[in-house]
Short mmCIF file of C-alpha atoms and ligand atoms in Angstrom, two decimals:
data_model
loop_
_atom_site.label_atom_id
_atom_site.label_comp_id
_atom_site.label_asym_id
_atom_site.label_seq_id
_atom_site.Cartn_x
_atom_site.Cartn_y
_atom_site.Cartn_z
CA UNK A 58 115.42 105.59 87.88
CA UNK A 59 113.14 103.75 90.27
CA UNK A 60 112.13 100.05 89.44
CA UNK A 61 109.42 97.79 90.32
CA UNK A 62 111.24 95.54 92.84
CA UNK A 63 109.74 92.73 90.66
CA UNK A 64 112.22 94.17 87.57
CA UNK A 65 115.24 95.20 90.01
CA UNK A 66 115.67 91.90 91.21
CA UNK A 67 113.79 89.63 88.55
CA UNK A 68 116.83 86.96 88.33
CA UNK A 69 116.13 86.25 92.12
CA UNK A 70 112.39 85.71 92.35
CA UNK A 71 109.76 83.02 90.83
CA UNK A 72 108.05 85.31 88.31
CA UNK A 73 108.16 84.63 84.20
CA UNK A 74 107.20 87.00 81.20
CA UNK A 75 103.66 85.95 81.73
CA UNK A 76 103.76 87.42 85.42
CA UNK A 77 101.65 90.79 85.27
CA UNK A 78 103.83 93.24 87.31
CA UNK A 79 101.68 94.84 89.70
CA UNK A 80 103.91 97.66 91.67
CA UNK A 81 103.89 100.75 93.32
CA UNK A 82 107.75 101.39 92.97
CA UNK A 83 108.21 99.74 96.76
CA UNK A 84 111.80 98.87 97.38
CA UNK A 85 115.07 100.84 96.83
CA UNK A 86 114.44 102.38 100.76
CA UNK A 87 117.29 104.18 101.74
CA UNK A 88 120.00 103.34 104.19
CA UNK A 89 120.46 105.93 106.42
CA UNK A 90 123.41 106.09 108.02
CA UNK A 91 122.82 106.90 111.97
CA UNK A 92 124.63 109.98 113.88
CA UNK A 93 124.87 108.36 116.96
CA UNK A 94 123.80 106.77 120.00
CA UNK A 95 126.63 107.36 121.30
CA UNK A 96 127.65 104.09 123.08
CA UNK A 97 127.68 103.20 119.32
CA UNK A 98 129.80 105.68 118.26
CA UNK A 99 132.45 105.14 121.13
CA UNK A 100 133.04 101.74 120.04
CA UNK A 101 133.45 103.01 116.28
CA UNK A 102 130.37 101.22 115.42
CA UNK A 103 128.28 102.50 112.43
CA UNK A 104 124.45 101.92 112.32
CA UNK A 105 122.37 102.35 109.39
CA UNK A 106 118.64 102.41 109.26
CA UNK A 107 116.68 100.96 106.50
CA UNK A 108 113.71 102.97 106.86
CA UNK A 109 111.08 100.80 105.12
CA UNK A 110 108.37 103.56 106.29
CA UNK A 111 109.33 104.89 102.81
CA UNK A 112 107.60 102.43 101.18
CA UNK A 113 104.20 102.94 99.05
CA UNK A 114 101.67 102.29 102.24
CA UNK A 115 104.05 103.10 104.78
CA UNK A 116 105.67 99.77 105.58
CA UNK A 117 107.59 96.85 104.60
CA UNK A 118 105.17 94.67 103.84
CA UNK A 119 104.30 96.47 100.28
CA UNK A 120 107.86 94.42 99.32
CA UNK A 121 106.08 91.03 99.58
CA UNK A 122 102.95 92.14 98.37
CA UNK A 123 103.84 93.38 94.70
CA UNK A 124 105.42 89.31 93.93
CA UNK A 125 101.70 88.40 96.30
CA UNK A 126 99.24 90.14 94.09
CA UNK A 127 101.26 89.94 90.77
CA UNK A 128 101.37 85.95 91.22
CA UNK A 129 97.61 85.83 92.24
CA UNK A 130 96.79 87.99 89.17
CA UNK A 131 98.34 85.87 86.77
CA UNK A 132 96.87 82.60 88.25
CA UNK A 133 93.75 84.48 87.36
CA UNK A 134 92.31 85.49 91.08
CA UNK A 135 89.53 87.84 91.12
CA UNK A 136 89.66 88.93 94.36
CA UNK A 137 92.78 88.73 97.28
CA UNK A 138 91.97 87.95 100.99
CA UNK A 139 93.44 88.48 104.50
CA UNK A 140 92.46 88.50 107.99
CA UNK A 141 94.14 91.46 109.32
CA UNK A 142 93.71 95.04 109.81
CA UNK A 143 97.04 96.36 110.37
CA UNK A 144 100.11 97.19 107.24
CA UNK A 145 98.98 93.88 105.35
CA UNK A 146 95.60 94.77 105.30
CA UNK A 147 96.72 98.19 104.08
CA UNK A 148 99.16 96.90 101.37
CA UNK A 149 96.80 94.23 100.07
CA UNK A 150 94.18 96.91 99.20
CA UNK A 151 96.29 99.06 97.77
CA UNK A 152 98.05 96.72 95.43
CA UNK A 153 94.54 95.19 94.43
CA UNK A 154 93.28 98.48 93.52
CA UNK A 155 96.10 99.02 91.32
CA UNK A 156 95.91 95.64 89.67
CA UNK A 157 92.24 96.19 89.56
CA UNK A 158 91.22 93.40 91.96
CA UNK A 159 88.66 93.14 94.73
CA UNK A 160 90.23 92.98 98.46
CA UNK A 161 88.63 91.30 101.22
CA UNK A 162 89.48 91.90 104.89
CA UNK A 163 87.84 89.22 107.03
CA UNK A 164 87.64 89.75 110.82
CA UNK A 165 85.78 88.55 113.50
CA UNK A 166 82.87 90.87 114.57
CA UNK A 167 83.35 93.89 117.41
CA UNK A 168 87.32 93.61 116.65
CA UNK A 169 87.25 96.51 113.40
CA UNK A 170 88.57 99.84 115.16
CA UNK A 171 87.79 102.14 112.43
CA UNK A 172 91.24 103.93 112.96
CA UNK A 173 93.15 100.87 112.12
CA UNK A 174 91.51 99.82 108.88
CA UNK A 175 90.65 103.37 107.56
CA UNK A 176 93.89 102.95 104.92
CA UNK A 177 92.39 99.92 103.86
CA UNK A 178 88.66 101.23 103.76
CA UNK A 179 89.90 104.33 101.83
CA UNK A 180 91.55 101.76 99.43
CA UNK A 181 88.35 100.11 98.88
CA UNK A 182 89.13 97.08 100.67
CA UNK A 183 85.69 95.09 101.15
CA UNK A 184 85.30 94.18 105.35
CA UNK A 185 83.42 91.19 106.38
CA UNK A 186 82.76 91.08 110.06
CA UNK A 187 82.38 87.51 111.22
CA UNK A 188 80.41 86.58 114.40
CA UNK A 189 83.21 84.71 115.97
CA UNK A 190 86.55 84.75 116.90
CA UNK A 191 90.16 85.70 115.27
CA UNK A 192 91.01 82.12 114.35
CA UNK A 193 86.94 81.21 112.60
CA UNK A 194 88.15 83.91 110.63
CA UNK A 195 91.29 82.92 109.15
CA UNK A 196 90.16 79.25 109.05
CA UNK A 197 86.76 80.56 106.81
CA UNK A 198 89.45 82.80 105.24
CA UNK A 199 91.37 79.91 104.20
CA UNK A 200 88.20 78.34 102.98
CA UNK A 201 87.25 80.85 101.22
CA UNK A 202 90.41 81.02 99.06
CA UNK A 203 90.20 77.29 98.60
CA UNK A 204 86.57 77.42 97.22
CA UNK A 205 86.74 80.64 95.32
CA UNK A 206 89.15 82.39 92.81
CA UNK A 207 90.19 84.04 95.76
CA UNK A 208 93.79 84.41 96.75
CA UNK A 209 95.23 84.13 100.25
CA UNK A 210 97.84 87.10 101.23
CA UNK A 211 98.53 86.38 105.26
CA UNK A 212 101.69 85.84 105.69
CA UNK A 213 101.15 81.95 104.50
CA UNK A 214 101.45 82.70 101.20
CA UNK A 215 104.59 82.14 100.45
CA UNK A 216 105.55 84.54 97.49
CA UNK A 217 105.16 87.01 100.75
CA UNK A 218 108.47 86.10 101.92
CA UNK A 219 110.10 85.62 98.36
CA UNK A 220 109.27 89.54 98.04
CA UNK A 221 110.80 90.48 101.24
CA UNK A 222 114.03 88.65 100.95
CA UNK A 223 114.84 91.84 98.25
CA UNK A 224 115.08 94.10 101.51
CA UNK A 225 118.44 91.70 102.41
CA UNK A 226 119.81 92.01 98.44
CA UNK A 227 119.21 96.04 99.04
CA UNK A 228 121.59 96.76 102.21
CA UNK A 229 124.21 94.07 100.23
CA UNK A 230 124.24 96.06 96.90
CA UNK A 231 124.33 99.37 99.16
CA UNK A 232 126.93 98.29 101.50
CA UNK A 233 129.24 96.38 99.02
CA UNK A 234 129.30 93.78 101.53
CA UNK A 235 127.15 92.20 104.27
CA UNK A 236 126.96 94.13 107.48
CA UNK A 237 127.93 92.16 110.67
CA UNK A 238 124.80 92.51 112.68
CA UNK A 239 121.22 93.04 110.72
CA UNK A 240 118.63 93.59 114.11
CA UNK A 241 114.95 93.69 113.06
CA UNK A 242 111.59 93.67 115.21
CA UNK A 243 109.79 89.86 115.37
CA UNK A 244 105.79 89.33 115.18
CA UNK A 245 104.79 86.49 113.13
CA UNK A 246 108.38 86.40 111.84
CA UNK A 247 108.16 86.00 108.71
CA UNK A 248 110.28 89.12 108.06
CA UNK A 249 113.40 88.04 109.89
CA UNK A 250 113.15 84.57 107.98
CA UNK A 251 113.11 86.31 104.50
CA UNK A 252 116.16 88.74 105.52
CA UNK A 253 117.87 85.05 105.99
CA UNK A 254 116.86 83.39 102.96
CA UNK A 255 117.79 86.96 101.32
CA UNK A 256 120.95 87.09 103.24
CA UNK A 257 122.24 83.73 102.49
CA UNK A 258 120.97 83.49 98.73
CA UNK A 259 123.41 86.54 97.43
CA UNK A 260 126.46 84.48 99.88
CA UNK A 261 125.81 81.71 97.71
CA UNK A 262 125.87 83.76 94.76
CA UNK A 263 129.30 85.17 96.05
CA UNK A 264 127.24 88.71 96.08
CA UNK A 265 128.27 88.97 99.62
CA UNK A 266 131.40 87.37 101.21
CA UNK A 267 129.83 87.14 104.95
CA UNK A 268 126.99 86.67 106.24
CA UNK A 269 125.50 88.79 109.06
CA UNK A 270 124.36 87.86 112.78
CA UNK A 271 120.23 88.19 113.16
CA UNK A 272 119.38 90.19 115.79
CA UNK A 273 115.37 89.67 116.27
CA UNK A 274 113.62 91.93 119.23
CA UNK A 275 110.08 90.84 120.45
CA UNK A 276 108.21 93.20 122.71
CA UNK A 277 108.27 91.89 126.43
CA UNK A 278 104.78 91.37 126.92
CA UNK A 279 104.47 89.39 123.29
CA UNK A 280 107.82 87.26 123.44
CA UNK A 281 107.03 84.05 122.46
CA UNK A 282 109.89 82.74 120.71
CA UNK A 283 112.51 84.54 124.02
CA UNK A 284 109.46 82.32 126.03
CA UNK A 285 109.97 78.93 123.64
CA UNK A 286 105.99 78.51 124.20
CA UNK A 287 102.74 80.75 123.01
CA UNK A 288 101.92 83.93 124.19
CA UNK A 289 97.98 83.79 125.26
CA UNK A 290 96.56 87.35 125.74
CA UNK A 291 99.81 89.27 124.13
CA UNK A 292 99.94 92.59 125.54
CA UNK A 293 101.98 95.68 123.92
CA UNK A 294 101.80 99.48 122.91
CA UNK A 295 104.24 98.36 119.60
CA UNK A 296 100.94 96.75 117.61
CA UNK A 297 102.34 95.11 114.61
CA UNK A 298 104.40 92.76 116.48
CA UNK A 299 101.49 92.00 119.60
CA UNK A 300 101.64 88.22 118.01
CA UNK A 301 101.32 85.75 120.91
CA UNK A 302 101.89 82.27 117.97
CA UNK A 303 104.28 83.65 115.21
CA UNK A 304 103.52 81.86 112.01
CA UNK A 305 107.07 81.71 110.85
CA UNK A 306 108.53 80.52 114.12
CA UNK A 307 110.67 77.72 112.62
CA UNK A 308 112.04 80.65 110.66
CA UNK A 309 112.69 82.39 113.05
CA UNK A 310 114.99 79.86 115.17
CA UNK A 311 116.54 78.84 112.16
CA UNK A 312 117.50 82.34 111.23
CA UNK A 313 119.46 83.29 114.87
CA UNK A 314 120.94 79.51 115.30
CA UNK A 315 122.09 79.08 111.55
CA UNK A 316 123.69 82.92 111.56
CA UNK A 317 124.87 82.66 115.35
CA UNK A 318 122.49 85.68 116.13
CA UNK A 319 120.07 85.95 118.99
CA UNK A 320 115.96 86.75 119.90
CA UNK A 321 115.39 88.98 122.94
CA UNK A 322 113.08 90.82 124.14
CA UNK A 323 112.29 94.67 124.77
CA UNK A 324 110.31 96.13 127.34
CA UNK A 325 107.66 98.92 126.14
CA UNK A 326 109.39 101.49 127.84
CA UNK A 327 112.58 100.61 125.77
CA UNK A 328 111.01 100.89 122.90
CA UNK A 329 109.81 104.19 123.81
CA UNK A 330 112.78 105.67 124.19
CA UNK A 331 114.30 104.78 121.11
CA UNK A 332 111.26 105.50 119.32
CA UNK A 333 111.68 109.18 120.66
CA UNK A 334 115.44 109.13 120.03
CA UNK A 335 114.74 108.36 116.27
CA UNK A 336 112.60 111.00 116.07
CA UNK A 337 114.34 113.90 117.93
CA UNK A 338 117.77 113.06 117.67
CA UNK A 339 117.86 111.35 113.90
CA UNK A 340 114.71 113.45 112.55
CA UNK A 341 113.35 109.78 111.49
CA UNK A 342 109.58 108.93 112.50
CA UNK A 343 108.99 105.21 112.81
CA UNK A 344 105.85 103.42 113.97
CA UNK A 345 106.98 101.75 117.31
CA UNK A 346 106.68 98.08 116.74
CA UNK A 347 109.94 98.89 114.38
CA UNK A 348 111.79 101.33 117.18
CA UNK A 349 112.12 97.81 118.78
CA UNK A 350 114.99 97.08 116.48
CA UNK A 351 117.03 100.34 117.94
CA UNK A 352 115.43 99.29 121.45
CA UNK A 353 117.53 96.30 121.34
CA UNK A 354 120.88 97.36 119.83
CA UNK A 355 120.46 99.90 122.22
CA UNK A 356 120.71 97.24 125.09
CA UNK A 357 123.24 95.38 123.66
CA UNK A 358 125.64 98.03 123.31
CA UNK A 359 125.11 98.69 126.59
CA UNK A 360 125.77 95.75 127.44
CA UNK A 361 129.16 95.87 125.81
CA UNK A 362 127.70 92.47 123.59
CA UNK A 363 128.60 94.22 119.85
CA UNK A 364 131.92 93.93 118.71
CA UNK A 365 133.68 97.37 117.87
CA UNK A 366 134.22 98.87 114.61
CA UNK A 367 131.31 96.81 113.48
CA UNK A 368 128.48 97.30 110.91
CA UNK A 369 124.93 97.21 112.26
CA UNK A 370 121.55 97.29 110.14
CA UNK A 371 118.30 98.00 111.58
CA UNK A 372 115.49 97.66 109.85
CA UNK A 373 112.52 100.63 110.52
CA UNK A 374 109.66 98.43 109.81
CA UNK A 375 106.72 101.18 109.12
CA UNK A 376 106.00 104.53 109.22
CA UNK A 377 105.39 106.95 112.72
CA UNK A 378 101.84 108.14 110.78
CA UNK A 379 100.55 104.97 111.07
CA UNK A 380 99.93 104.93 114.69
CA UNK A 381 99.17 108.71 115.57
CA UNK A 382 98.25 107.27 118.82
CA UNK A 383 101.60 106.31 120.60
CA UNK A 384 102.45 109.99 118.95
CA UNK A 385 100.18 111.75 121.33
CA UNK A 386 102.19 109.42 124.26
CA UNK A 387 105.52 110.76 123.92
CA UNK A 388 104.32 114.57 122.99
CA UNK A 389 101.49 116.74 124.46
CA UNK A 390 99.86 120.11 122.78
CA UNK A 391 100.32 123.01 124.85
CA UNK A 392 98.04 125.22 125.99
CA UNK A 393 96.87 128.19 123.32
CA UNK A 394 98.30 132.04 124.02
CA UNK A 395 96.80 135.85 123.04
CA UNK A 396 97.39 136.34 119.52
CA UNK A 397 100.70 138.88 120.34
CA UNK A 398 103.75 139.10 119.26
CA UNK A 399 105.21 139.24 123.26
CA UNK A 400 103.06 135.83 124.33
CA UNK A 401 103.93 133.63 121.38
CA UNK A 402 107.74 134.45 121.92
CA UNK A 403 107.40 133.73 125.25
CA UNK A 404 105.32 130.77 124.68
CA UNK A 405 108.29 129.76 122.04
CA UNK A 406 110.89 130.54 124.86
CA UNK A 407 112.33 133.26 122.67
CA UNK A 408 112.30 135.70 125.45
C1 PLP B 689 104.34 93.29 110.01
C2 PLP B 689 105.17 94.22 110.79
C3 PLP B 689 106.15 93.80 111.71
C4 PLP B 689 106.37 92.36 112.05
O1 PLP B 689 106.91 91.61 110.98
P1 PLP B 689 106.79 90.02 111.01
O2 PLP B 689 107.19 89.58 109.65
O3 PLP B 689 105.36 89.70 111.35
O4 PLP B 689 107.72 89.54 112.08
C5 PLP B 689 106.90 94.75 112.36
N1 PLP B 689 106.71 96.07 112.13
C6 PLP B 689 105.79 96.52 111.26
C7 PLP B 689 105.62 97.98 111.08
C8 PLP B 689 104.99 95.61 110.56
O5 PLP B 689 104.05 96.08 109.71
#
């Protein structure tokens, strides 16, 4: 039977009897084990996708958002807050509805593409445009949740992270063991720091004997951690990782130097392509930001830089609905035929 992750891993995260459990059943994604690409499979190395576009909203972030919403609930919040319009945005309305909560999404004015927030909207998540920019709005965000029984859910909040770590606990109890390499894609990072803190809390428990190497991929044009500086105006078609000043960049660094792993970036067109392998070859539809994590495997084992007969994980970060968009890129509609039997099997090369 499916648990709330909150019950499956209890033991492992700050939550008592008094914590209301607010869940969707997020979690327990599966591992899918990869047929190919093939450079992998010449070097007897097995990769397994943990396709977290399985989750209730259609991405990982659902994970950190049950412990978010359950822990605001019980300190007696009325209302959670975030200044984003992308998967957290999405995940924080849904888990408020279900805990019976009001969500706010704050944004500066002119920047709400209807498109983008419409899961949220449909959620009943409560938009305030501000007149100003990105960062007025997380700083009256902030100030908002300071002054009102409202409770922050960016990516600050740390019980974000704490719910995450579980995706790390997941491929351990699957695998029996730690794989060697565990490649994810990097925006604010905050993801790649809980796989560590996951990672390394089950080796100290002796649930895992090894630990794994991070592998974190940031999109070329949105690379600040490969850059070691901020990323002004970042620019790429993989949206949930176009972060130019990752909040959890300490995190991240500690992550790759403390596991002996490595950040590197991907170009668009690399992610592309193994965005459209997924899909046609391995019949799984990611959004692109987390094709990135293929993207760069992809160019490692190219590369010859993974050792053979090793275990790779790659986390698949959302869902390919979410971004219907970079869909229409990669695939075009053809043109209509006479409604006969001859035409449409031609049309379907049949004949
Ligand atoms: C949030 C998100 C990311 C980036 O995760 P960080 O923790 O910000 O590094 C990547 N892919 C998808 C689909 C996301 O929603």
């Amino acid at each position: 039977m499916r648990l709330p992750l909150i019950e499956r891993y209890r033991a492992h995260l700050p939550v008592s009897l008094n914590t209301p459990v607010v869940s969707l059943l997020e979690g327990s994604t599966p591992l899918i084990p990869l047929k190919g690409p093939k450079e992998a499979r010449e070097r007897g190395i097995r990769l397994y996708a943990k396709f977290e576009g399985l989750n209730p909203t259609g991405s990982f972030k659902d994970r950190g958002m049950t412990l978010a919403v359950s822990k605001a609930v019980e300190a007696g919040a009325q209302a959670v807050a975030c200044a984003s319009t992308g998967n957290t945005a999405a995940s924080a309305a849904a888990y408020a509805a279900r805990a019976g909560v009001l969500s706010l999404v704050i944004l500066p004015a002119g920047y709400v593409a209807l498109g983008k927030v419409a899961q949220s909207l449909v959620h009943g998540a409560r938009i305030v445009q501000v007149e100003g920019n990105f960062d007025q709005a997380l700083r009256l965000t902030r100030e908002l949740t300071e002054r009102y029984p409202v409770a922050l859910v960016n990516s600050l909040n740390p019980y974000r992270l704490e719910g995450q770590k579980t995706l790390a606990f997941e491929v351990v109890d699957e695998l029996g063991e730690a794989p060697h390499y565990h490649a994810l894609p990097v925006g604010n990072a905050g993801n790649i720091t809980a796989h560590w803190m996951g990672y390394k809390e089950y080796h100290a428990l002796g649930k895992a004997k090894g630990l794994p190497r991070m592998l974190g991929f940031q999109a070329a044009g949105a690379a600040p951690l490969v850059l070691g500086r901020p990323v002004e105006r970042p620019e790429t078609l993989a949206t949930a990782i176009r972060i130019g000043n990752p909040a959890s960049w300490e995190g991240a660094l500690r992550a790759k130097e403390e596991s002996g792993g490595l950040i590197e970036a991907v170009t668009d067109g690399e992610i592309l392509e193994a965005y459209r392998y997924l899909a046609r070859e391995e019949g799984i539809f990611c959004e692109p930001a987390s094709a990135a994590a293929l993207a760069g495997v992809w160019k490692l084992l190219r590369e010859g830089r993974l050792e053979e007969g090793s275990t790779v994980v790659l986390t698949l970060t959302g869902h390919g609905l979410k971004d219907p968009a970079t869909a229409e890129k990669v695939a075009e509609l053809p043109p209509p035929v006479p409604p006969d039997l001859e035409a449409v099997a031609r049309a379907a090369g049949l004949s």
